[in-house]
Structure formats: structure tokens, C-alpha cells
Short mmCIF file of C-alpha atoms and ligand atoms in Angstrom, two decimals:
data_model
loop_
_atom_site.label_atom_id
_atom_site.label_comp_id
_atom_site.label_asym_id
_atom_site.label_seq_id
_atom_site.Cartn_x
_atom_site.Cartn_y
_atom_site.Cartn_z
CA MET A 1 0.02 0.03 0.19
CA SER A 2 0.95 3.68 -0.88
CA PRO A 3 1.84 5.73 2.22
CA THR A 4 -0.46 8.28 1.75
CA ARG A 5 -3.52 4.94 1.63
CA ALA A 6 -1.75 3.69 4.59
CA ALA A 7 -2.03 6.97 6.56
CA LEU A 8 -5.41 7.46 4.95
CA ALA A 9 -6.49 4.31 5.96
CA GLU A 10 -5.02 4.89 9.62
CA GLY A 11 -6.27 8.42 9.85
CA ALA A 12 -10.21 7.31 9.34
CA ARG A 13 -9.62 4.73 11.60
CA VAL A 14 -8.52 7.13 14.39
CA LEU A 15 -11.43 9.43 13.70
CA ALA A 16 -13.83 6.68 13.17
CA GLY A 17 -15.63 6.87 16.94
CA THR A 18 -15.41 11.22 16.75
CA SER A 19 -16.28 12.18 13.16
CA SER A 20 -19.05 11.31 11.01
CA SER A 21 -17.06 12.22 8.39
CA ALA A 22 -13.87 10.36 9.40
CA ARG A 23 -12.27 9.65 5.94
CA LEU A 24 -12.54 13.46 4.56
CA ASP A 25 -11.68 14.58 7.75
CA ALA A 26 -8.15 12.30 7.19
CA GLU A 27 -8.06 13.86 3.94
CA LEU A 28 -7.95 16.92 4.96
CA LEU A 29 -5.41 16.69 7.82
CA LEU A 30 -3.01 14.58 5.52
CA ALA A 31 -3.21 17.02 2.77
CA GLN A 32 -2.40 20.19 5.43
CA SER A 33 0.46 17.89 6.89
CA LEU A 34 1.99 17.21 3.61
CA GLY A 35 1.11 20.94 2.45
CA VAL A 36 -0.88 19.91 -0.81
CA ALA A 37 -4.54 20.40 -1.38
CA ARG A 38 -6.97 17.25 -0.94
CA GLU A 39 -7.11 17.05 -4.84
CA GLN A 40 -3.49 16.64 -5.21
CA LEU A 41 -3.69 14.19 -2.68
CA LEU A 42 -6.35 12.22 -4.08
CA GLY A 43 -4.46 12.64 -7.37
CA GLY A 44 -1.63 10.98 -6.54
CA VAL A 45 0.88 14.35 -6.85
CA ALA A 46 2.08 13.85 -2.87
CA GLU A 47 3.27 10.09 -3.34
CA ASP A 48 6.90 11.41 -3.53
CA LEU A 49 6.56 13.78 -0.58
CA ALA A 50 4.83 11.05 1.22
CA ALA A 51 8.14 8.95 0.95
CA GLY A 52 9.84 11.36 3.31
CA GLU A 53 9.19 11.24 7.11
CA ALA A 54 8.40 14.50 8.04
CA TRP A 55 4.95 15.18 7.87
CA ARG A 56 4.39 12.39 10.06
CA PRO A 57 4.53 13.98 13.41
CA THR A 58 2.23 16.88 12.16
CA TYR A 59 -0.58 14.30 11.08
CA ALA A 60 -0.10 12.38 14.33
CA GLN A 61 -0.42 15.82 16.20
CA LEU A 62 -3.47 16.71 14.01
CA LEU A 63 -5.57 13.61 14.37
CA SER A 64 -5.15 13.44 17.84
CA ARG A 65 -6.55 17.16 18.43
CA ARG A 66 -9.84 15.87 15.74
CA ARG A 67 -10.11 13.02 17.90
CA ALA A 68 -10.07 15.10 20.83
CA GLY A 69 -12.93 17.39 19.15
CA GLU A 70 -10.99 19.87 17.88
CA PRO A 71 -13.27 21.52 15.01
CA LEU A 72 -11.95 20.68 11.50
CA ALA A 73 -12.01 24.29 10.30
CA TYR A 74 -9.79 25.15 13.15
CA LEU A 75 -7.07 22.58 12.11
CA ILE A 76 -6.92 23.25 8.74
CA GLY A 77 -7.21 26.92 9.20
CA ARG A 78 -10.13 27.41 6.29
CA ARG A 79 -13.61 27.15 5.56
CA HIS A 80 -15.96 27.65 2.30
CA PHE A 81 -19.10 29.92 2.54
CA ARG A 82 -20.61 30.18 -0.40
CA ASP A 83 -18.43 31.46 -3.04
CA ILE A 84 -15.66 32.34 -0.76
CA CYS A 85 -12.80 30.35 1.22
CA LEU A 86 -12.50 32.06 4.62
CA ALA A 87 -9.50 31.77 7.55
CA VAL A 88 -10.80 30.50 10.60
CA ASP A 89 -9.42 30.51 13.63
CA PRO A 90 -10.68 30.39 17.41
CA ARG A 91 -11.25 34.49 17.33
CA ALA A 92 -14.34 33.75 15.57
CA LEU A 93 -17.26 31.22 15.13
CA ILE A 94 -17.16 29.04 12.57
CA PRO A 95 -19.36 30.25 9.95
CA ARG A 96 -22.46 27.70 9.54
CA PRO A 97 -24.47 26.53 6.26
CA GLU A 98 -27.54 27.75 7.60
CA SER A 99 -26.03 31.42 7.67
CA GLU A 100 -26.13 31.50 3.87
CA LEU A 101 -29.93 31.94 4.39
CA LEU A 102 -28.94 35.29 5.29
CA VAL A 103 -26.73 35.84 2.15
CA GLU A 104 -29.60 35.09 -0.22
CA TRP A 105 -32.07 37.54 1.87
CA ALA A 106 -29.38 40.09 1.02
CA HIS A 107 -30.13 39.85 -2.80
CA SER A 108 -33.81 40.90 -2.38
CA LEU A 109 -32.41 44.51 -1.17
CA PRO A 110 -32.26 47.36 -3.58
CA ALA A 111 -29.34 48.22 -5.79
CA GLY A 112 -26.73 50.38 -3.55
CA ALA A 113 -28.98 49.64 -0.13
CA ARG A 114 -26.83 50.61 3.27
CA VAL A 115 -26.20 46.95 5.12
CA LEU A 116 -24.67 46.44 8.29
CA ASP A 117 -23.60 42.99 9.29
CA LEU A 118 -23.64 43.23 13.08
CA GLY A 119 -21.62 40.48 14.70
CA THR A 120 -19.48 39.75 11.96
CA GLY A 121 -16.95 37.59 13.45
CA SER A 122 -14.98 36.10 10.42
CA GLY A 123 -16.44 38.59 8.07
CA ALA A 124 -18.67 35.83 6.65
CA LEU A 125 -21.69 37.44 6.07
CA ALA A 126 -20.60 40.77 5.21
CA LEU A 127 -17.67 39.54 2.65
CA ALA A 128 -20.26 36.82 0.72
CA ILE A 129 -22.63 39.90 0.45
CA LYS A 130 -19.87 42.22 -0.90
CA GLN A 131 -18.46 39.52 -3.24
CA GLU A 132 -22.16 38.82 -4.55
CA ARG A 133 -23.74 42.17 -4.47
CA PRO A 134 -20.84 44.73 -5.07
CA ASP A 135 -23.07 47.52 -5.77
CA LEU A 136 -24.14 47.25 -1.64
CA ASP A 137 -22.45 49.52 0.60
CA VAL A 138 -21.52 46.97 3.42
CA SER A 139 -20.19 47.35 6.25
CA ALA A 140 -19.43 44.86 9.32
CA SER A 141 -19.25 45.68 13.29
CA ASP A 142 -18.14 43.13 16.30
CA VAL A 143 -17.97 43.49 20.06
CA THR A 144 -14.43 41.73 19.72
CA ALA A 145 -11.56 43.34 18.50
CA ASP A 146 -10.20 39.73 18.13
CA ALA A 147 -13.09 38.50 15.36
CA LEU A 148 -12.92 42.19 13.93
CA ALA A 149 -8.91 41.28 13.32
CA LEU A 150 -9.88 38.01 11.43
CA ALA A 151 -12.44 39.90 9.10
CA ARG A 152 -10.02 42.61 8.03
CA GLU A 153 -7.29 39.73 7.33
CA ASN A 154 -10.25 38.06 5.82
CA ALA A 155 -11.35 41.04 3.20
CA LEU A 156 -7.76 42.07 2.57
CA ALA A 157 -7.50 38.52 1.20
CA LEU A 158 -10.27 38.25 -0.52
CA GLY A 159 -10.06 42.19 -1.63
CA LEU A 160 -13.16 43.07 -0.89
CA THR A 161 -14.28 46.45 0.33
CA VAL A 162 -16.03 46.47 3.74
CA SER A 163 -16.02 49.02 6.58
CA LEU A 164 -15.25 47.51 9.60
CA MET A 165 -16.44 48.87 13.27
CA HIS A 166 -15.82 48.00 17.06
CA ALA A 167 -19.12 48.34 18.56
CA ASP A 168 -21.08 46.73 20.93
CA LEU A 169 -24.36 46.24 19.53
CA LEU A 170 -25.49 49.40 17.97
CA ALA A 171 -23.78 51.78 20.40
CA GLY A 172 -21.54 54.42 18.22
CA VAL A 173 -22.64 52.97 15.13
CA GLY A 174 -23.34 56.30 12.85
CA GLY A 175 -24.64 57.11 10.06
CA ARG A 176 -27.95 55.90 8.51
CA TYR A 177 -28.49 52.30 7.57
CA ASP A 178 -30.95 50.30 5.17
CA ALA A 179 -30.91 47.33 6.30
CA LEU A 180 -29.35 44.85 9.45
CA ILE A 181 -28.43 41.63 8.98
CA CYS A 182 -27.28 39.40 12.16
CA ASN A 183 -26.10 36.10 13.52
CA PRO A 184 -26.71 36.88 16.79
CA PRO A 185 -25.20 34.55 19.77
CA TYR A 186 -28.79 32.90 20.89
CA VAL A 187 -27.82 29.61 22.12
CA ALA A 188 -29.34 29.41 25.45
CA THR A 189 -26.68 29.11 28.73
CA ARG A 190 -29.43 26.66 30.54
CA ASP A 191 -28.62 23.97 26.95
CA ARG A 192 -25.07 24.44 27.63
CA ALA A 193 -24.83 20.83 29.39
CA GLN A 194 -26.41 19.35 25.81
CA LEU A 195 -24.06 21.00 23.72
CA ALA A 196 -22.01 18.93 21.33
CA PRO A 197 -18.41 18.92 22.73
CA GLU A 198 -17.01 20.87 19.88
CA LEU A 199 -18.92 23.85 20.62
CA SER A 200 -16.47 24.42 23.38
CA TYR A 201 -13.73 25.56 21.25
CA GLU A 202 -15.31 28.39 19.41
CA PRO A 203 -15.72 31.75 21.38
CA ALA A 204 -18.40 31.82 24.18
CA VAL A 205 -19.51 35.47 22.89
CA ALA A 206 -20.07 33.95 19.72
CA LEU A 207 -22.54 31.53 20.99
CA PHE A 208 -24.36 32.49 24.22
CA GLY A 209 -27.10 34.50 24.46
CA GLY A 210 -27.86 34.36 28.12
CA GLU A 211 -30.25 31.84 29.99
CA ASP A 212 -32.97 31.77 27.51
CA GLY A 213 -30.59 32.38 24.25
CA LEU A 214 -32.35 35.73 23.70
CA ALA A 215 -30.36 38.30 25.46
CA VAL A 216 -28.48 40.00 23.14
CA ILE A 217 -31.34 39.74 20.80
CA ARG A 218 -33.27 41.50 23.09
CA ARG A 219 -30.77 44.10 23.66
CA LEU A 220 -30.73 44.46 20.14
CA VAL A 221 -34.71 44.84 19.22
CA ARG A 222 -34.80 47.31 21.82
CA GLU A 223 -31.70 49.24 20.16
CA LEU A 224 -33.36 49.49 16.83
CA ALA A 225 -36.63 50.54 18.22
CA ARG A 226 -34.82 53.45 18.96
CA ARG A 227 -33.46 54.53 15.52
CA GLN A 228 -35.31 56.09 12.70
CA ASP A 229 -33.16 53.63 10.03
CA PHE A 230 -32.57 49.94 9.20
CA ALA A 231 -35.90 50.21 7.54
CA GLN A 232 -35.13 45.94 6.97
CA VAL A 233 -33.94 43.53 8.98
CA ALA A 234 -32.66 40.24 8.70
CA LEU A 235 -31.76 37.79 12.30
CA GLU A 236 -30.54 34.23 12.27
CA ILE A 237 -32.50 32.94 15.11
CA GLY A 238 -31.99 29.47 17.02
CA ALA A 239 -34.85 26.64 15.97
CA GLY A 240 -37.63 27.23 18.41
CA GLN A 241 -36.83 31.09 18.80
CA ALA A 242 -39.36 32.35 15.80
CA ALA A 243 -42.31 33.24 17.93
CA ALA A 244 -40.60 35.02 20.73
CA VAL A 245 -38.39 36.70 18.50
CA GLY A 246 -41.55 37.63 16.46
CA ARG A 247 -43.06 39.02 19.55
CA LEU A 248 -40.22 41.20 20.29
CA LEU A 249 -39.75 42.61 16.70
CA SER A 250 -43.34 43.23 16.33
CA ASP A 251 -43.32 45.35 19.77
CA ALA A 252 -40.31 47.16 18.23
CA GLY A 253 -42.34 48.28 15.57
CA TYR A 254 -41.32 45.79 12.62
CA GLU A 255 -43.65 43.35 10.63
CA VAL A 256 -42.18 39.94 10.19
CA ARG A 257 -42.67 39.42 6.75
CA ALA A 258 -40.70 35.90 5.96
CA CYS A 259 -39.25 33.12 7.75
CA LEU A 260 -36.75 31.41 5.97
CA ARG A 261 -36.30 27.74 7.00
CA ASP A 262 -32.71 25.70 6.78
CA LEU A 263 -32.29 22.21 5.03
CA ALA A 264 -34.46 20.50 7.92
CA GLY A 265 -37.17 22.40 7.78
CA ARG A 266 -36.67 24.77 10.57
CA GLU A 267 -37.23 28.23 11.35
CA ARG A 268 -33.81 30.27 11.19
CA VAL A 269 -33.99 33.35 9.94
CA LEU A 270 -36.77 36.05 10.32
CA ALA A 271 -36.89 38.99 8.04
CA ALA A 272 -38.83 42.05 8.90
CA ALA A 273 -39.59 45.72 7.50
CA ARG A 274 -40.31 48.75 9.69
CA SER A 275 -43.65 49.41 9.90
CA SER A 276 -44.85 52.65 8.66
CA GLY A 277 -45.76 55.47 10.86
CA LEU A 278 -44.86 53.42 14.23
CA GLY A 279 -43.69 55.18 17.57
CA ALA A 280 -41.70 51.70 18.61
CA GLY A 281 -41.75 51.50 22.25
CA ALA A 282 -39.73 47.95 22.82
C1 SAM B 301 -22.96 33.55 16.06
S1 SAM B 301 -21.88 34.23 15.83
C2 SAM B 301 -21.80 35.12 13.82
C3 SAM B 301 -20.63 35.32 13.38
C4 SAM B 301 -20.77 35.58 12.37
N1 SAM B 301 -21.61 36.74 11.60
C5 SAM B 301 -20.96 34.07 11.03
O1 SAM B 301 -22.56 34.25 10.65
O2 SAM B 301 -20.32 33.64 10.80
C6 SAM B 301 -21.66 36.14 16.31
C7 SAM B 301 -21.23 37.35 16.47
O3 SAM B 301 -21.37 38.51 17.30
C8 SAM B 301 -20.35 38.98 17.83
N2 SAM B 301 -20.99 39.56 19.06
C9 SAM B 301 -21.61 39.05 20.42
N3 SAM B 301 -22.11 40.24 21.29
C10 SAM B 301 -22.10 40.93 20.29
C11 SAM B 301 -22.44 42.46 20.84
N4 SAM B 301 -22.92 43.38 22.44
N5 SAM B 301 -22.15 43.25 19.94
C12 SAM B 301 -21.81 43.08 18.72
N6 SAM B 301 -21.09 41.75 18.20
C13 SAM B 301 -21.43 41.03 19.33
C14 SAM B 301 -19.77 38.07 18.38
O4 SAM B 301 -18.38 38.70 18.49
C15 SAM B 301 -19.75 37.07 17.37
O5 SAM B 301 -18.41 37.21 16.13
#
């Protein structure tokens, strides 16, 4: 058996109890250890490299970290999201497929609209939107300087122009925006014990929204109610939160126009528009 085939078989065996995609994980970790792309590995291009031994300690260490539960995206340092490839590391959440619903929603915005991606993390939403809708004026904010630094690195690497701001929700966010998109932290701390161990590697500030998961959304909606801009809002929510968040939005003067579902059919994004002439009082 060739060295790469043997290493892949061993990797898949080591990860079988940890990952539902053990073979794919092993391929990506072996490619990372050899410094080649997965396609090159599978195309047999790496056999000469694999004949040496230098990659073996790296591969063993990556397999061991993966087996301990560290997310694959952090180990290989990247994640594809829509049509872009983002650098990811523990400074920010790993972008999730369901968040693509927010990017799809952004396609409904009028030409030239000013959009804020609040809580941008790696920059995934803002950068994917800018890449797909270059006519939009996209800004992005986060409460953590670490996440913003990663978003800035991604924007530079992708050559996409997005204004980045350090802000706690809307405090200090000046100017007038047409739309807000936000994937806020919405996991309930009371559910912490049932969460997948992998989540413990991601920043708590990106995940947890207080005891019931809605603390950050409540604050955000209150702040939206006090502003005159943000005619449109799209919020990602946790499964089962649609009714509660819909009430918060309507109390704040917004009318829920759409509820977008993930591939499992769960309600995951609420899109709302400011009701005309409302003196919101949330
Ligand atoms: C669920 S993550 C979303 C990250 C990214 N938008 C994505 O979809 O991959 C939530 C983000 O909100 C940020 N965040 C949490 N509390 C915030 C606050 N009070 N103001 C601004 N950003 C906040 C976190 O730092 C984190 O980057």
C-alpha cells in the first residue's frame, strides 16, 4: 500500500469514533500535513512527498487534536462559505451553512443599499454579500477586537471592501443604514450541558445569548426601535425561537415579512420591515 493510502486508512480508523466524516477529515488533515491540496493528494501528486517522514509528527498531532474534538475548520484554518474561502481560527465562530440564508436574503435588497452585518465574526456574511452584490455598501461590526482582526484579514485576502467597526451592538454606530443582517449569539446557557463538545472550542461570546438565548436579541431589538433607519432587518435565530423573536420585533415596530427555513425545515431566519408610522416602544 502507498504511504498516503496507509496514512488515510489509519487516519479514518483513528477518527471513526469522533467524526461522522472520518475519511474526509483524514484526507484534509493529511493534505495539510503534506502541504498540498486535497485534490493533489487524491490525484497521487503527493506520493513523493509522503515517501519522506517529515509530515508524520504533524499528521499524528492533527489526528489527535481532531479525535479530542477540535473542529476540523480550526485545524486546517479555513472554511468555504458561499463562493468564498475564509481563514478561520478560534478568534471567531466557524461560519455555518444555515447562515447562507442571510446572504440569500440580501439579494432582495435594492441596488446601492447600505447594509450592516452586526456581529461579523470572521466576516463571512459581510464578505459573501459584498462578493455577490458588489453594488451594496457593506459595513460590519463586532464587539470583539479579535474577531474584527480576523474579518479584516479575510477582507484583505479576498480583496473585498467592507467597512469594519468595533462596537457593542449599535452603540456608536453612526450614519444611516437601510438594512441590518445579524447572526447573533442565541444559544441558551441553560442548554450548555447538552451541547456538542466541539462547540467548546468556539468563543463563548459568539454562541451564548444568556439563560434563554434571547438576551442579545432583546437588547439589539430595543436599540433598533430607538433608531429611525434600518428599514429592513434579517436575524438568524435558533430553532424554536421564531415566535418569541417575532414578538420582540413586532413590539419594536417591525412587521415580520418572511421566515426562512434551513435544510431540515426549521425556522432559522426572520426577515422584517419597519412598519410605517410606528412610534416603537420596545
Ligand atoms: C453567532 S456569531 C456570528 C459570526 C458571523 N456573523 C457568522 O455568521 O459566522 C455572533 C457574533 O456576534 C458577536 N457579538 C456578540 N455580542 C455582540 C455585541 N454585543 N455587539 C456586537 N457583536 C457581538 C460575536 O463576537 C460573534 O462574532
